PDB file of C-alpha atoms in Angstrom:
ATOM      1  CA  ARG A1014      26.703  -7.803  49.879  1.00  0.00           C
ATOM      2  CA  LYS A1015      28.408  -6.584  46.144  1.00  0.00           C
ATOM      3  CA  GLU A1016      28.171  -8.589  43.660  1.00  0.00           C
ATOM      4  CA  VAL A1017      31.855  -8.351  43.309  1.00  0.00           C
ATOM      5  CA  GLU A1018      34.701  -6.467  45.850  1.00  0.00           C
ATOM      6  CA  GLN A1019      37.841  -5.452  44.845  1.00  0.00           C
ATOM      7  CA  ASP A1020      40.443  -2.968  47.358  1.00  0.00           C
ATOM      8  CA  PRO A1021      40.439   0.290  46.282  1.00  0.00           C
ATOM      9  CA  GLY A1022      44.269   0.848  46.868  1.00  0.00           C
ATOM     10  CA  PRO A1023      45.621   2.715  45.418  1.00  0.00           C
ATOM     11  CA  PHE A1024      48.874   0.239  45.478  1.00  0.00           C
ATOM     12  CA  ASN A1025      51.547   2.454  44.712  1.00  0.00           C
ATOM     13  CA  VAL A1026      54.759   0.974  43.589  1.00  0.00           C
ATOM     14  CA  PRO A1027      57.622   1.944  42.163  1.00  0.00           C
ATOM     15  CA  GLU A1028      58.650   0.764  38.197  1.00  0.00           C
ATOM     16  CA  GLY A1029      60.052  -2.658  38.322  1.00  0.00           C
ATOM     17  CA  ALA A1030      57.859  -4.305  41.143  1.00  0.00           C
ATOM     18  CA  THR A1031      55.406  -6.228  40.701  1.00  0.00           C
ATOM     19  CA  VAL A1032      52.151  -6.449  42.670  1.00  0.00           C
ATOM     20  CA  ALA A1033      49.111  -8.293  42.916  1.00  0.00           C
ATOM     21  CA  PHE A1034      45.410  -7.503  43.195  1.00  0.00           C
ATOM     22  CA  ASN A1035      42.906  -9.561  44.247  1.00  0.00           C
ATOM     23  CA  CYS A1036      38.989  -9.770  44.088  1.00  0.00           C
ATOM     24  CA  THR A1037      35.928 -11.699  45.264  1.00  0.00           C
ATOM     25  CA  TYR A1038      32.608 -12.557  43.721  1.00  0.00           C
ATOM     26  CA  SER A1039      29.161 -13.312  46.082  1.00  0.00           C
ATOM     27  CA  ASN A1040      27.271 -15.523  43.254  1.00  0.00           C
ATOM     28  CA  SER A1041      28.752 -19.311  43.190  1.00  0.00           C
ATOM     29  CA  ALA A1042      26.611 -19.845  39.661  1.00  0.00           C
ATOM     30  CA  SER A1043      28.882 -16.829  38.285  1.00  0.00           C
ATOM     31  CA  GLN A1044      30.596 -18.541  35.020  1.00  0.00           C
ATOM     32  CA  SER A1045      33.169 -15.928  33.335  1.00  0.00           C
ATOM     33  CA  PHE A1046      35.839 -13.438  34.962  1.00  0.00           C
ATOM     34  CA  PHE A1047      37.475 -10.768  33.437  1.00  0.00           C
ATOM     35  CA  TRP A1048      40.176  -7.637  34.581  1.00  0.00           C
ATOM     36  CA  TYR A1049      38.955  -4.381  32.428  1.00  0.00           C
ATOM     37  CA  ARG A1050      41.197  -1.343  33.023  1.00  0.00           C
ATOM     38  CA  GLN A1051      39.917   1.983  33.190  1.00  0.00           C
ATOM     39  CA  ASP A1052      42.148   5.290  32.783  1.00  0.00           C
ATOM     40  CA  CYS A1053      41.750   8.098  34.126  1.00  0.00           C
ATOM     41  CA  ARG A1054      38.301   9.506  33.000  1.00  0.00           C
ATOM     42  CA  LYS A1055      37.836   7.497  29.840  1.00  0.00           C
ATOM     43  CA  GLU A1056      36.207   4.031  29.274  1.00  0.00           C
ATOM     44  CA  PRO A1057      36.708   1.299  30.385  1.00  0.00           C
ATOM     45  CA  LYS A1058      38.964  -2.187  28.267  1.00  0.00           C
ATOM     46  CA  LEU A1059      39.196  -5.505  27.827  1.00  0.00           C
ATOM     47  CA  LEU A1060      42.568  -6.601  29.025  1.00  0.00           C
ATOM     48  CA  MET A1061      41.912  -9.528  29.781  1.00  0.00           C
ATOM     49  CA  SER A1062      39.705 -12.945  30.773  1.00  0.00           C
ATOM     50  CA  VAL A1063      40.691 -15.473  33.029  1.00  0.00           C
ATOM     51  CA  TYR A1064      40.188 -19.069  32.757  1.00  0.00           C
ATOM     52  CA  SER A1065      40.058 -21.536  35.177  1.00  0.00           C
ATOM     53  CA  SER A1066      43.774 -22.686  34.314  1.00  0.00           C
ATOM     54  CA  GLY A1067      44.785 -19.313  34.945  1.00  0.00           C
ATOM     55  CA  ASN A1068      46.350 -17.475  32.063  1.00  0.00           C
ATOM     56  CA  GLU A1069      49.715 -15.222  30.799  1.00  0.00           C
ATOM     57  CA  ASP A1070      50.218 -12.561  28.121  1.00  0.00           C
ATOM     58  CA  GLY A1071      53.101 -10.532  28.231  1.00  0.00           C
ATOM     59  CA  ARG A1072      53.248  -9.195  32.238  1.00  0.00           C
ATOM     60  CA  PHE A1073      50.327  -9.377  33.119  1.00  0.00           C
ATOM     61  CA  THR A1074      48.822 -13.139  34.800  1.00  0.00           C
ATOM     62  CA  ALA A1075      45.266 -14.087  36.037  1.00  0.00           C
ATOM     63  CA  GLN A1076      44.566 -16.753  38.270  1.00  0.00           C
ATOM     64  CA  LEU A1077      41.007 -18.340  39.434  1.00  0.00           C
ATOM     65  CA  ASN A1078      39.961 -19.625  42.424  1.00  0.00           C
ATOM     66  CA  ARG A1079      36.086 -21.588  42.590  1.00  0.00           C
ATOM     67  CA  ALA A1080      36.315 -22.804  45.567  1.00  0.00           C
ATOM     68  CA  SER A1081      36.932 -19.581  47.100  1.00  0.00           C
ATOM     69  CA  GLN A1082      35.420 -16.914  44.804  1.00  0.00           C
ATOM     70  CA  TYR A1083      38.487 -15.445  44.022  1.00  0.00           C
ATOM     71  CA  ILE A1084      40.130 -13.593  41.168  1.00  0.00           C
ATOM     72  CA  SER A1085      43.878 -12.542  40.634  1.00  0.00           C
ATOM     73  CA  LEU A1086      45.811 -10.465  38.282  1.00  0.00           C
ATOM     74  CA  LEU A1087      49.672  -9.819  39.178  1.00  0.00           C
ATOM     75  CA  ILE A1088      51.707  -7.735  36.715  1.00  0.00           C
ATOM     76  CA  ARG A1089      55.491  -8.082  36.541  1.00  0.00           C
ATOM     77  CA  ASP A1090      58.283  -5.203  35.573  1.00  0.00           C
ATOM     78  CA  SER A1091      55.194  -2.396  36.178  1.00  0.00           C
ATOM     79  CA  LYS A1092      55.737   0.279  33.734  1.00  0.00           C
ATOM     80  CA  LEU A1093      54.385   4.157  34.012  1.00  0.00           C
ATOM     81  CA  SER A1094      52.004   3.179  31.704  1.00  0.00           C
ATOM     82  CA  ASP A1095      50.444   0.506  33.714  1.00  0.00           C
ATOM     83  CA  SER A1096      49.397   3.044  36.152  1.00  0.00           C
ATOM     84  CA  ALA A1097      45.569   3.132  35.782  1.00  0.00           C
ATOM     85  CA  THR A1098      42.265   1.231  37.521  1.00  0.00           C
ATOM     86  CA  TYR A1099      41.671  -2.573  37.050  1.00  0.00           C
ATOM     87  CA  LEU A1100      38.528  -3.270  37.380  1.00  0.00           C
ATOM     88  CA  CYS A1101      36.980  -7.180  38.122  1.00  0.00           C
ATOM     89  CA  VAL A1102      33.987  -8.185  36.137  1.00  0.00           C
ATOM     90  CA  VAL A1103      31.602 -10.986  36.103  1.00  0.00           C
ATOM     91  CA  ASN A1104      29.532 -12.175  34.360  1.00  0.00           C
ATOM     92  CA  ARG A1105      26.636 -14.558  35.615  1.00  0.00           C
ATOM     93  CA  ALA A1106      26.287 -17.319  32.413  1.00  0.00           C
ATOM     94  CA  TYR A1107      22.603 -17.813  32.872  1.00  0.00           C
ATOM     95  CA  ASN A1108      21.627 -14.174  33.175  1.00  0.00           C
ATOM     96  CA  PHE A1109      22.684 -13.570  29.366  1.00  0.00           C
ATOM     97  CA  ASN A1110      25.205 -10.733  28.854  1.00  0.00           C
ATOM     98  CA  LYS A1111      24.849  -9.708  32.353  1.00  0.00           C
ATOM     99  CA  PHE A1112      27.818  -8.498  33.341  1.00  0.00           C
ATOM    100  CA  TYR A1113      29.154  -7.238  36.941  1.00  0.00           C
ATOM    101  CA  PHE A1114      31.505  -4.717  37.813  1.00  0.00           C
ATOM    102  CA  GLY A1115      33.285  -4.843  40.920  1.00  0.00           C
ATOM    103  CA  SER A1116      34.233  -0.592  42.142  1.00  0.00           C
ATOM    104  CA  GLY A1117      38.614  -1.028  40.670  1.00  0.00           C
ATOM    105  CA  THR A1118      41.807  -1.001  42.432  1.00  0.00           C
ATOM    106  CA  LYS A1119      43.551   2.012  41.638  1.00  0.00           C
ATOM    107  CA  LEU A1120      48.136   1.322  40.612  1.00  0.00           C
ATOM    108  CA  ASN A1121      49.917   4.236  40.673  1.00  0.00           C
ATOM    109  CA  VAL A1122      53.329   3.020  39.088  1.00  0.00           C
ATOM    110  CA  LYS A1123      56.725   5.630  40.381  1.00  0.00           C
ATOM    111  CA  PRO A1124      59.263   6.845  38.229  1.00  0.00           C
TER     112      PRO A1124
ATOM    113  CA  ASP B1456      35.755   3.112  11.346  1.00  0.00           C
ATOM    114  CA  GLY B1457      33.959   0.957  13.697  1.00  0.00           C
ATOM    115  CA  GLY B1458      32.411   1.624  16.821  1.00  0.00           C
ATOM    116  CA  ILE B1459      30.272   3.254  19.588  1.00  0.00           C
ATOM    117  CA  THR B1460      29.212   7.053  19.998  1.00  0.00           C
ATOM    118  CA  GLN B1461      27.677   8.892  22.554  1.00  0.00           C
ATOM    119  CA  SER B1462      27.313  12.569  22.515  1.00  0.00           C
ATOM    120  CA  PRO B1463      27.346  14.676  24.231  1.00  0.00           C
ATOM    121  CA  LYS B1464      30.604  14.013  26.188  1.00  0.00           C
ATOM    122  CA  TYR B1465      29.846  16.740  28.792  1.00  0.00           C
ATOM    123  CA  LEU B1466      26.256  17.893  29.170  1.00  0.00           C
ATOM    124  CA  PHE B1467      25.027  20.488  32.422  1.00  0.00           C
ATOM    125  CA  ARG B1468      21.208  20.822  33.032  1.00  0.00           C
ATOM    126  CA  LYS B1469      19.142  22.285  35.842  1.00  0.00           C
ATOM    127  CA  GLU B1470      16.893  20.472  37.928  1.00  0.00           C
ATOM    128  CA  GLY B1471      14.474  19.173  37.137  1.00  0.00           C
ATOM    129  CA  GLN B1472      15.080  18.902  33.394  1.00  0.00           C
ATOM    130  CA  ASN B1473      14.470  16.064  31.195  1.00  0.00           C
ATOM    131  CA  VAL B1474      18.002  14.988  29.553  1.00  0.00           C
ATOM    132  CA  THR B1475      18.588  12.439  26.730  1.00  0.00           C
ATOM    133  CA  LEU B1476      21.602  11.212  25.949  1.00  0.00           C
ATOM    134  CA  SER B1477      22.676   9.078  22.168  1.00  0.00           C
ATOM    135  CA  CYS B1478      24.867   5.506  21.417  1.00  0.00           C
ATOM    136  CA  GLU B1479      25.150   4.765  18.549  1.00  0.00           C
ATOM    137  CA  GLN B1480      27.079   1.924  17.326  1.00  0.00           C
ATOM    138  CA  ASN B1481      27.946   0.808  13.919  1.00  0.00           C
ATOM    139  CA  LEU B1482      29.616  -2.456  15.122  1.00  0.00           C
ATOM    140  CA  ASN B1483      26.449  -4.431  13.741  1.00  0.00           C
ATOM    141  CA  HIS B1484      26.271  -5.731  18.166  1.00  0.00           C
ATOM    142  CA  ASP B1485      22.728  -7.576  19.474  1.00  0.00           C
ATOM    143  CA  ALA B1486      23.260  -6.061  22.716  1.00  0.00           C
ATOM    144  CA  MET B1487      23.576  -2.084  24.422  1.00  0.00           C
ATOM    145  CA  TYR B1488      24.008  -1.787  27.725  1.00  0.00           C
ATOM    146  CA  TRP B1489      24.180   1.689  29.757  1.00  0.00           C
ATOM    147  CA  TYR B1490      26.216   1.713  32.937  1.00  0.00           C
ATOM    148  CA  ARG B1491      26.610   4.430  35.059  1.00  0.00           C
ATOM    149  CA  GLN B1492      29.775   5.130  37.411  1.00  0.00           C
ATOM    150  CA  ASP B1493      29.796   7.473  40.679  1.00  0.00           C
ATOM    151  CA  PRO B1494      33.482   8.612  41.759  1.00  0.00           C
ATOM    152  CA  GLY B1495      35.040   5.788  43.396  1.00  0.00           C
ATOM    153  CA  GLN B1496      32.795   3.365  42.760  1.00  0.00           C
ATOM    154  CA  GLY B1497      31.656   0.580  39.959  1.00  0.00           C
ATOM    155  CA  LEU B1498      29.670   0.501  36.583  1.00  0.00           C
ATOM    156  CA  ARG B1499      25.923  -0.158  37.833  1.00  0.00           C
ATOM    157  CA  LEU B1500      23.762  -1.494  34.801  1.00  0.00           C
ATOM    158  CA  ILE B1501      20.789   0.469  34.482  1.00  0.00           C
ATOM    159  CA  TYR B1502      19.498  -0.876  31.401  1.00  0.00           C
ATOM    160  CA  TYR B1503      20.490  -3.367  28.867  1.00  0.00           C
ATOM    161  CA  SER B1504      18.474  -4.670  25.688  1.00  0.00           C
ATOM    162  CA  GLN B1505      19.314  -7.821  23.675  1.00  0.00           C
ATOM    163  CA  ILE B1506      17.720  -7.473  20.635  1.00  0.00           C
ATOM    164  CA  VAL B1507      15.513  -5.280  19.393  1.00  0.00           C
ATOM    165  CA  ASN B1508      12.463  -3.522  20.577  1.00  0.00           C
ATOM    166  CA  ASP B1509      13.156  -5.025  24.254  1.00  0.00           C
ATOM    167  CA  PHE B1510      14.615  -4.469  27.131  1.00  0.00           C
ATOM    168  CA  GLN B1511      15.184  -4.899  30.672  1.00  0.00           C
ATOM    169  CA  LYS B1512      15.649  -3.406  33.926  1.00  0.00           C
ATOM    170  CA  GLY B1513      19.458  -3.205  35.070  1.00  0.00           C
ATOM    171  CA  ASP B1514      19.867  -2.702  39.046  1.00  0.00           C
ATOM    172  CA  ILE B1515      19.402   1.074  39.280  1.00  0.00           C
ATOM    173  CA  ALA B1516      16.253   1.577  36.328  1.00  0.00           C
ATOM    174  CA  GLU B1517      14.435   4.246  38.754  1.00  0.00           C
ATOM    175  CA  GLY B1518      14.860   7.459  36.702  1.00  0.00           C
ATOM    176  CA  TYR B1519      15.584   6.486  33.928  1.00  0.00           C
ATOM    177  CA  SER B1520      14.366   5.777  30.533  1.00  0.00           C
ATOM    178  CA  VAL B1521      15.835   4.278  27.237  1.00  0.00           C
ATOM    179  CA  SER B1522      14.307   3.027  23.087  1.00  0.00           C
ATOM    180  CA  ARG B1523      15.479  -0.011  20.997  1.00  0.00           C
ATOM    181  CA  GLU B1524      13.615   0.993  17.633  1.00  0.00           C
ATOM    182  CA  LYS B1525      17.019   0.418  15.737  1.00  0.00           C
ATOM    183  CA  LYS B1526      19.776  -2.476  16.406  1.00  0.00           C
ATOM    184  CA  GLU B1527      22.316   0.919  16.308  1.00  0.00           C
ATOM    185  CA  SER B1528      20.604   3.058  18.488  1.00  0.00           C
ATOM    186  CA  PHE B1529      19.825   2.959  22.380  1.00  0.00           C
ATOM    187  CA  PRO B1530      19.522   6.562  23.649  1.00  0.00           C
ATOM    188  CA  LEU B1531      18.820   6.662  27.425  1.00  0.00           C
ATOM    189  CA  THR B1532      16.945   9.513  28.627  1.00  0.00           C
ATOM    190  CA  VAL B1533      17.398  10.821  32.503  1.00  0.00           C
ATOM    191  CA  THR B1534      14.006  12.377  33.749  1.00  0.00           C
ATOM    192  CA  SER B1535      13.299  14.634  36.892  1.00  0.00           C
ATOM    193  CA  ALA B1536      12.293  11.554  38.958  1.00  0.00           C
ATOM    194  CA  GLN B1537      16.340  10.587  38.832  1.00  0.00           C
ATOM    195  CA  LYS B1538      17.309  11.539  42.105  1.00  0.00           C
ATOM    196  CA  ASN B1539      20.782  12.324  41.651  1.00  0.00           C
ATOM    197  CA  PRO B1540      21.967  12.738  38.049  1.00  0.00           C
ATOM    198  CA  THR B1541      24.914  13.912  38.471  1.00  0.00           C
ATOM    199  CA  ALA B1542      27.453  11.249  36.549  1.00  0.00           C
ATOM    200  CA  PHE B1543      29.276   9.643  34.050  1.00  0.00           C
ATOM    201  CA  TYR B1544      27.157   7.635  31.982  1.00  0.00           C
ATOM    202  CA  LEU B1545      28.695   4.975  29.960  1.00  0.00           C
ATOM    203  CA  CYS B1546      27.040   2.978  26.675  1.00  0.00           C
ATOM    204  CA  ALA B1547      28.354  -0.390  25.505  1.00  0.00           C
ATOM    205  CA  SER B1548      27.409  -3.413  23.122  1.00  0.00           C
ATOM    206  CA  SER B1549      28.357  -6.841  22.880  1.00  0.00           C
ATOM    207  CA  PRO B1550      27.740  -9.439  20.327  1.00  0.00           C
ATOM    208  CA  ARG B1551      25.527 -11.543  20.663  1.00  0.00           C
ATOM    209  CA  GLY B1552      26.502 -14.966  22.663  1.00  0.00           C
ATOM    210  CA  THR B1553      29.618 -12.908  24.324  1.00  0.00           C
ATOM    211  CA  ALA B1554      29.212 -14.278  27.721  1.00  0.00           C
ATOM    212  CA  ASN B1555      31.972 -16.242  27.877  1.00  0.00           C
ATOM    213  CA  THR B1556      34.295 -13.379  25.940  1.00  0.00           C
ATOM    214  CA  GLY B1557      33.470 -10.725  28.398  1.00  0.00           C
ATOM    215  CA  GLU B1558      33.534  -8.524  25.746  1.00  0.00           C
ATOM    216  CA  LEU B1559      31.942  -4.930  25.898  1.00  0.00           C
ATOM    217  CA  PHE B1560      32.967  -2.284  24.055  1.00  0.00           C
ATOM    218  CA  PHE B1561      32.340   1.172  25.554  1.00  0.00           C
ATOM    219  CA  GLY B1562      31.651   4.635  24.113  1.00  0.00           C
ATOM    220  CA  GLU B1563      33.705   7.547  25.653  1.00  0.00           C
ATOM    221  CA  GLY B1564      30.811   8.160  28.413  1.00  0.00           C
ATOM    222  CA  SER B1565      28.800  11.518  28.700  1.00  0.00           C
ATOM    223  CA  ARG B1566      29.588  13.440  31.759  1.00  0.00           C
ATOM    224  CA  LEU B1567      25.961  14.630  33.597  1.00  0.00           C
ATOM    225  CA  THR B1568      26.334  17.022  35.804  1.00  0.00           C
ATOM    226  CA  VAL B1569      22.898  18.544  37.328  1.00  0.00           C
ATOM    227  CA  LEU B1570      23.587  22.712  38.415  1.00  0.00           C
TER     228      LEU B1570
END
């Protein structure tokens, strides 16, 4: 079983739409969680960390459900520039700085 | 400007040849990593190093080798033993103790094609 699983998409949405991605992780000992964004043929970049209480950064909201071992990312008022692949990343605290990446969910925002 | 520099950006290799990908960082980070990404797949960890002169195998280390003689540098050699080396290779670094912040700093990647 993969450490981190994501729906590959693509999610095709119109500008202004709200879209949500989920991600599940297999190891209950996982301690820290993140969303990265990767543009086509570029390197991934940190979008936001995911905290237990949930957190928001502008149009982006991240949630963590430890009991069900899933993480979500909600994007409100989608922009064309949000088109990218969103990677879910998990780290086990005892395995120092060893990050596990999901295969990503592709988002296409259409005019 | 601080960052991670990977070279070359594009590389073509004949089967049976070894090739070395360079990764240099001037962020003063302790930890460095090599990942491989194939189309439609997530990043898979090849090797990582938490400190100079020490490194550990990741999930797919077979056919690869690394060295960490200097803090700034973590070169990856793709050997002829690697059965399917065509991929996008990403080098990353992070400061010590960032397990909870998750900030990996990536280079722009090296795209290796075996002919």
